[in-house]
mmCIF file of C-alpha atoms and ligand atoms in Angstrom:
data_model
loop_
_atom_site.group_PDB
_atom_site.id
_atom_site.type_symbol
_atom_site.label_atom_id
_atom_site.label_comp_id
_atom_site.label_asym_id
_atom_site.label_seq_id
_atom_site.Cartn_x
_atom_site.Cartn_y
_atom_site.Cartn_z
ATOM 1 C CA MET Q 1 53.701 32.397 -7.644
ATOM 2 C CA ARG Q 2 50.925 31.032 -5.434
ATOM 3 C CA ALA Q 3 51.961 29.434 -2.171
ATOM 4 C CA PHE Q 4 49.791 27.465 0.223
ATOM 5 C CA VAL Q 5 51.105 26.715 3.701
ATOM 6 C CA VAL Q 6 49.097 23.961 5.340
ATOM 7 C CA ILE Q 7 49.527 23.414 9.061
ATOM 8 C CA GLY Q 8 49.286 19.788 10.151
ATOM 9 C CA GLN Q 9 48.953 20.032 13.915
ATOM 10 C CA LYS Q 10 49.263 16.276 14.398
ATOM 11 C CA ALA Q 11 50.326 15.189 10.888
ATOM 12 C CA THR Q 12 53.372 13.001 11.167
ATOM 13 C CA ALA Q 13 56.828 14.168 10.133
ATOM 14 C CA SER Q 14 57.995 10.520 10.160
ATOM 15 C CA PRO Q 15 57.586 7.839 7.480
ATOM 16 C CA GLU Q 16 56.162 5.244 9.882
ATOM 17 C CA PHE Q 17 52.563 5.282 8.718
ATOM 18 C CA LEU Q 18 50.585 2.729 6.775
ATOM 19 C CA LEU Q 19 49.704 3.402 3.155
ATOM 20 C CA HIS Q 20 46.557 1.314 3.547
ATOM 21 C CA ASP Q 21 45.437 3.339 6.600
ATOM 22 C CA VAL Q 22 46.777 6.869 6.234
ATOM 23 C CA PRO Q 23 43.987 8.569 8.248
ATOM 24 C CA GLY Q 24 44.372 6.139 11.155
ATOM 25 C CA THR Q 25 48.174 6.015 11.374
ATOM 26 C CA SER Q 26 49.570 9.399 10.321
ATOM 27 C CA GLY Q 27 47.917 12.071 12.474
ATOM 28 C CA ARG Q 28 45.541 12.844 9.583
ATOM 29 C CA LEU Q 29 48.199 13.418 6.946
ATOM 30 C CA ASP Q 30 45.399 12.535 4.518
ATOM 31 C CA VAL Q 31 43.921 16.007 5.125
ATOM 32 C CA LEU Q 32 47.183 17.565 3.936
ATOM 33 C CA LEU Q 33 47.468 15.233 0.939
ATOM 34 C CA ARG Q 34 44.086 16.398 -0.283
ATOM 35 C CA CYS Q 35 45.325 19.962 0.094
ATOM 36 C CA VAL Q 36 48.272 19.155 -2.177
ATOM 37 C CA ARG Q 37 45.899 17.798 -4.807
ATOM 38 C CA ALA Q 38 43.591 20.819 -4.563
ATOM 39 C CA ALA Q 39 46.431 23.335 -4.778
ATOM 40 C CA MET Q 40 48.640 21.709 -7.405
ATOM 41 C CA LEU Q 41 46.519 19.652 -9.764
ATOM 42 C CA TYR Q 42 43.808 20.460 -12.238
ATOM 43 C CA SER Q 43 42.177 18.150 -14.741
ATOM 44 C CA HIS Q 44 45.088 16.499 -16.583
ATOM 45 C CA GLY Q 45 47.557 19.102 -15.461
ATOM 46 C CA LEU Q 46 49.860 20.447 -12.794
ATOM 47 C CA ARG Q 47 50.046 24.072 -11.737
ATOM 48 C CA ARG Q 48 53.598 25.161 -12.427
ATOM 49 C CA ASP Q 49 53.074 28.476 -10.629
ATOM 50 C CA THR Q 50 52.131 26.883 -7.303
ATOM 51 C CA ARG Q 51 54.135 25.827 -4.301
ATOM 52 C CA VAL Q 52 52.775 23.952 -1.285
ATOM 53 C CA TYR Q 53 54.421 23.788 2.120
ATOM 54 C CA LEU Q 54 53.199 21.044 4.465
ATOM 55 C CA VAL Q 55 54.091 21.933 8.045
ATOM 56 C CA LEU Q 56 54.223 18.594 9.871
ATOM 57 C CA LYS Q 57 53.988 19.004 13.624
ATOM 58 C CA GLY Q 58 53.314 15.411 14.692
ATOM 59 C CA GLY Q 59 55.530 12.469 15.645
ATOM 60 C CA PRO Q 60 59.097 12.154 16.953
ATOM 61 C CA LEU Q 61 60.836 13.895 14.018
ATOM 62 C CA ALA Q 62 58.574 16.973 14.141
ATOM 63 C CA PRO Q 63 58.567 19.715 13.263
ATOM 64 C CA ARG Q 64 59.516 19.322 9.616
ATOM 65 C CA VAL Q 65 58.285 21.003 6.453
ATOM 66 C CA LEU Q 66 57.820 19.317 3.093
ATOM 67 C CA ARG Q 67 57.941 21.676 0.111
ATOM 68 C CA ILE Q 68 56.327 20.685 -3.182
ATOM 69 C CA ASP Q 69 57.233 23.035 -5.980
ATOM 70 C CA GLY Q 70 55.064 22.898 -9.092
ATOM 71 C CA SER Q 71 57.757 24.473 -11.254
ATOM 72 C CA ALA Q 72 59.949 21.379 -10.948
ATOM 73 C CA ILE Q 73 57.962 18.429 -9.558
ATOM 74 C CA ARG Q 74 57.111 15.483 -11.831
ATOM 75 C CA PHE Q 75 54.885 12.432 -11.551
ATOM 76 C CA VAL Q 76 52.319 13.867 -9.124
ATOM 77 C CA ARG Q 77 49.070 11.983 -9.407
ATOM 78 C CA PRO Q 78 45.728 12.920 -7.888
ATOM 79 C CA ASP Q 79 45.014 9.748 -5.953
ATOM 80 C CA GLU Q 80 45.688 9.941 -2.251
ATOM 81 C CA ARG Q 81 47.632 6.679 -2.043
ATOM 82 C CA ASN Q 82 50.088 7.858 -4.663
ATOM 83 C CA LEU Q 83 50.547 11.175 -2.869
ATOM 84 C CA ALA Q 84 50.947 9.349 0.450
ATOM 85 C CA SER Q 85 53.642 7.148 -1.061
ATOM 86 C CA LEU Q 86 55.500 10.202 -2.399
ATOM 87 C CA VAL Q 87 55.400 11.843 1.046
ATOM 88 C CA LYS Q 88 56.358 8.641 2.875
ATOM 89 C CA LYS Q 89 59.489 8.207 0.738
ATOM 90 C CA ALA Q 90 60.415 11.862 1.247
ATOM 91 C CA LEU Q 91 60.004 11.646 5.018
ATOM 92 C CA ALA Q 92 62.331 8.648 5.145
ATOM 93 C CA ARG Q 93 65.157 10.923 4.090
ATOM 94 C CA ALA Q 94 67.377 12.825 6.497
ATOM 95 C CA CYS Q 95 67.435 16.597 6.327
ATOM 96 C CA ASP Q 96 70.658 17.519 8.059
ATOM 97 C CA ALA Q 97 71.582 20.690 6.189
ATOM 98 C CA GLU Q 98 70.113 24.080 7.149
ATOM 99 C CA GLY Q 99 66.981 25.045 5.267
ATOM 100 C CA PHE Q 100 65.428 22.891 2.553
ATOM 101 C CA ASN Q 101 67.210 19.689 1.516
ATOM 102 C CA VAL Q 102 66.275 18.740 -2.043
ATOM 103 C CA ILE Q 103 65.106 15.134 -2.264
ATOM 104 C CA ARG Q 104 64.302 15.122 -5.965
ATOM 105 C CA PRO Q 105 63.305 17.880 -8.387
ATOM 106 C CA GLY Q 106 60.423 19.829 -6.880
ATOM 107 C CA LEU Q 107 60.459 18.049 -3.535
ATOM 108 C CA ALA Q 108 62.422 19.250 -0.503
ATOM 109 C CA LEU Q 109 62.414 18.693 3.235
ATOM 110 C CA ALA Q 110 63.502 20.964 6.081
ATOM 111 C CA LYS Q 111 63.703 20.817 9.842
ATOM 112 C CA GLY Q 112 61.562 23.473 11.483
ATOM 113 C CA ALA Q 113 58.093 24.924 11.074
ATOM 114 C CA LEU Q 114 56.818 28.298 9.850
ATOM 115 C CA ASP Q 115 60.237 29.858 10.465
ATOM 116 C CA VAL Q 116 61.797 27.865 7.578
ATOM 117 C CA VAL Q 117 58.810 28.577 5.336
ATOM 118 C CA LEU Q 118 59.040 32.317 5.852
ATOM 119 C CA ASP Q 119 62.819 32.259 5.271
ATOM 120 C CA ASP Q 120 62.311 30.336 2.032
ATOM 121 C CA VAL Q 121 59.274 31.774 0.321
ATOM 122 C CA GLY Q 122 60.556 35.139 -0.868
ATOM 123 C CA PRO Q 123 58.467 38.267 -1.412
ATOM 124 C CA VAL Q 124 54.766 37.358 -1.251
ATOM 125 C CA THR Q 125 51.633 38.974 0.123
ATOM 126 C CA PRO Q 126 50.394 36.847 3.051
ATOM 127 C CA PHE Q 127 46.762 35.886 3.634
ATOM 128 C CA VAL Q 128 45.226 33.523 6.156
ATOM 129 C CA LEU Q 129 42.114 31.496 5.424
ATOM 130 C CA HIS Q 130 39.852 32.197 8.343
ATOM 131 C CA GLU Q 131 36.178 31.492 8.790
ATOM 132 C CA GLY Q 132 34.113 34.679 9.009
ATOM 133 C CA ALA Q 133 36.720 36.960 7.432
ATOM 134 C CA THR Q 134 36.140 39.174 4.367
ATOM 135 C CA ASP Q 135 34.998 37.024 1.473
ATOM 136 C CA VAL Q 136 37.690 36.175 -1.052
ATOM 137 C CA ARG Q 137 35.361 37.425 -3.807
ATOM 138 C CA ASP Q 138 35.444 40.912 -2.281
ATOM 139 C CA ALA Q 139 39.080 40.881 -1.199
ATOM 140 C CA THR Q 140 41.981 42.648 -2.819
ATOM 141 C CA LEU Q 141 44.276 39.791 -3.779
ATOM 142 C CA GLU Q 142 47.833 39.938 -5.020
ATOM 143 C CA VAL Q 143 47.254 37.510 -7.870
ATOM 144 C CA ALA Q 144 50.880 37.241 -8.987
ATOM 145 C CA SER Q 145 52.508 36.478 -5.630
ATOM 146 C CA ALA Q 146 50.288 35.458 -2.765
ATOM 147 C CA LEU Q 147 50.752 33.094 0.141
ATOM 148 C CA PHE Q 148 47.819 31.519 1.974
ATOM 149 C CA PHE Q 149 47.989 29.924 5.414
ATOM 150 C CA VAL Q 150 45.479 27.089 5.814
ATOM 151 C CA GLY Q 151 44.551 25.143 8.942
ATOM 152 C CA ASP Q 152 43.936 21.406 9.067
ATOM 153 C CA HIS Q 153 40.861 19.713 10.591
ATOM 154 C CA LEU Q 154 41.925 21.228 13.952
ATOM 155 C CA GLY Q 155 42.432 24.755 12.643
ATOM 156 C CA PHE Q 156 45.496 26.695 13.868
ATOM 157 C CA ASP Q 157 47.386 26.159 17.130
ATOM 158 C CA HIS Q 158 48.378 29.153 19.304
ATOM 159 C CA GLU Q 159 52.030 29.160 18.229
ATOM 160 C CA THR Q 160 51.048 29.208 14.548
ATOM 161 C CA ARG Q 161 48.453 31.932 15.102
ATOM 162 C CA ALA Q 162 51.116 34.119 16.703
ATOM 163 C CA VAL Q 163 53.492 33.711 13.751
ATOM 164 C CA ILE Q 164 50.703 34.392 11.239
ATOM 165 C CA GLU Q 165 49.703 37.531 13.132
ATOM 166 C CA GLY Q 166 53.367 38.530 13.256
ATOM 167 C CA CYS Q 167 53.579 38.567 9.472
ATOM 168 C CA ASN Q 168 50.398 40.663 9.164
ATOM 169 C CA ALA Q 169 48.572 38.126 7.039
ATOM 170 C CA THR Q 170 45.209 39.433 5.843
ATOM 171 C CA PRO Q 171 42.319 37.159 6.896
ATOM 172 C CA ILE Q 172 40.050 36.044 4.062
ATOM 173 C CA GLY Q 173 36.984 33.848 4.078
ATOM 174 C CA VAL Q 174 35.556 31.480 1.484
ATOM 175 C CA GLY Q 175 31.904 31.642 2.448
ATOM 176 C CA PRO Q 176 29.582 31.268 5.406
ATOM 177 C CA VAL Q 177 30.268 27.590 6.087
ATOM 178 C CA SER Q 178 33.432 26.063 7.597
ATOM 179 C CA VAL Q 179 34.568 23.735 4.821
ATOM 180 C CA HIS Q 180 37.356 21.173 4.596
ATOM 181 C CA ALA Q 181 40.815 22.626 4.140
ATOM 182 C CA ASP Q 182 41.185 21.244 0.595
ATOM 183 C CA ASP Q 183 37.814 22.716 -0.399
ATOM 184 C CA ALA Q 184 38.900 26.105 0.968
ATOM 185 C CA ILE Q 185 42.033 25.869 -1.191
ATOM 186 C CA ALA Q 186 39.975 24.910 -4.242
ATOM 187 C CA ILE Q 187 37.772 27.996 -3.765
ATOM 188 C CA VAL Q 188 40.775 30.327 -3.447
ATOM 189 C CA THR Q 189 42.467 28.709 -6.436
ATOM 190 C CA ASN Q 190 39.314 29.133 -8.483
ATOM 191 C CA GLU Q 191 39.102 32.815 -7.534
ATOM 192 C CA LEU Q 192 42.749 33.342 -8.528
ATOM 193 C CA ASP Q 193 42.133 31.519 -11.825
ATOM 194 C CA ARG Q 194 39.161 33.780 -12.563
ATOM 195 C CA ARG Q 195 41.090 36.933 -11.784
ATOM 196 C CA GLU Q 196 44.053 35.851 -13.882
ATOM 197 C CA ALA Q 197 41.731 35.041 -16.787
ATOM 198 C CA ARG Q 198 40.158 38.509 -16.512
ATOM 199 C CA ILE Q 199 43.600 40.142 -16.505
ATOM 200 C CA ARG Q 200 44.635 38.139 -19.577
ATOM 201 C CA ALA Q 201 41.379 39.036 -21.341
ATOM 202 C CA THR Q 202 41.903 42.715 -20.560
ATOM 203 C CA LEU Q 203 45.438 42.550 -21.921
ATOM 204 C CA GLY Q 204 44.348 40.436 -24.894
ATOM 205 C CA VAL Q 205 46.874 37.729 -23.916
ATOM 206 C CA TRP Q 206 45.963 34.014 -23.921
HETATM 207 C C1 SAM O 1 38.036 22.222 8.555
HETATM 208 S S1 SAM O 1 38.606 23.848 8.745
HETATM 209 C C2 SAM O 1 39.089 23.926 10.451
HETATM 210 C C3 SAM O 1 38.027 23.743 11.406
HETATM 211 C C4 SAM O 1 38.523 23.740 12.826
HETATM 212 N N1 SAM O 1 37.634 22.963 13.601
HETATM 213 C C5 SAM O 1 38.629 25.142 13.414
HETATM 214 O O1 SAM O 1 37.887 25.440 14.318
HETATM 215 O O2 SAM O 1 39.459 25.938 12.978
HETATM 216 C C6 SAM O 1 40.184 23.796 7.986
HETATM 217 C C7 SAM O 1 40.742 25.104 7.532
HETATM 218 O O3 SAM O 1 40.141 25.481 6.299
HETATM 219 C C8 SAM O 1 40.037 26.878 6.212
HETATM 220 N N2 SAM O 1 38.598 27.192 6.096
HETATM 221 C C9 SAM O 1 37.554 26.355 6.227
HETATM 222 N N3 SAM O 1 36.390 26.982 6.011
HETATM 223 C C10 SAM O 1 36.697 28.260 5.748
HETATM 224 C C11 SAM O 1 35.922 29.424 5.442
HETATM 225 N N4 SAM O 1 34.608 29.386 5.363
HETATM 226 N N5 SAM O 1 36.595 30.577 5.205
HETATM 227 C C12 SAM O 1 37.951 30.623 5.255
HETATM 228 N N6 SAM O 1 38.735 29.560 5.546
HETATM 229 C C13 SAM O 1 38.117 28.397 5.787
HETATM 230 C C14 SAM O 1 40.671 27.458 7.470
HETATM 231 O O4 SAM O 1 42.029 27.779 7.228
HETATM 232 C C15 SAM O 1 40.549 26.305 8.451
HETATM 233 O O5 SAM O 1 41.523 26.355 9.472
#
């Protein structure tokens, strides 16, 4: 399983944003929506081995976490408006029970921030995408069960940094330039795809 945890420092945890102006009304939830597309979708397909956690730290209902689980989700389309509509409907739901409240197959909402993610995710090797760190091409990656923390356009806040350090996440870089969060995810995903393909080729399994 691949998991991407995207931190939205200002991204709204409430449904009161406009579908025709997501960047201007949602605390830049659009940045996180592009991360969902990059992590979960490929050309004409959905990655069933991938889970994305959106940590929403903006607005009156924050913090909340939206979990999108590729093993069960259906009807995810690559256009941002469609993704925004999916998230808006999910955020309109209450999440009164402890932990993740399932909204529909593959989509769940929880109160809390990284604490609920770490309680939920199970055994994974944690990495943090960090500019200037060891290049992902040279890194030892746990291909079968890895979790990657990703910052939004503002990077990571202090509280989040402390939690990430507390779980001993290994910093990895994706090149010499600070790229958009969704591009960083696409690079990591591509590296994992390549490594998996090499493993399959070595084993003679396709
Ligand atoms: C647009 S960048 C954040 C820039 C922000 N101004 C900052 O100072 O952190 C969004 C996120 O993508 C990831 N990222 C971007 N470029 C990267 C790189 N070259 N190597 C590793 N991660 C990168 C990091 O997780 C970063 O927090």
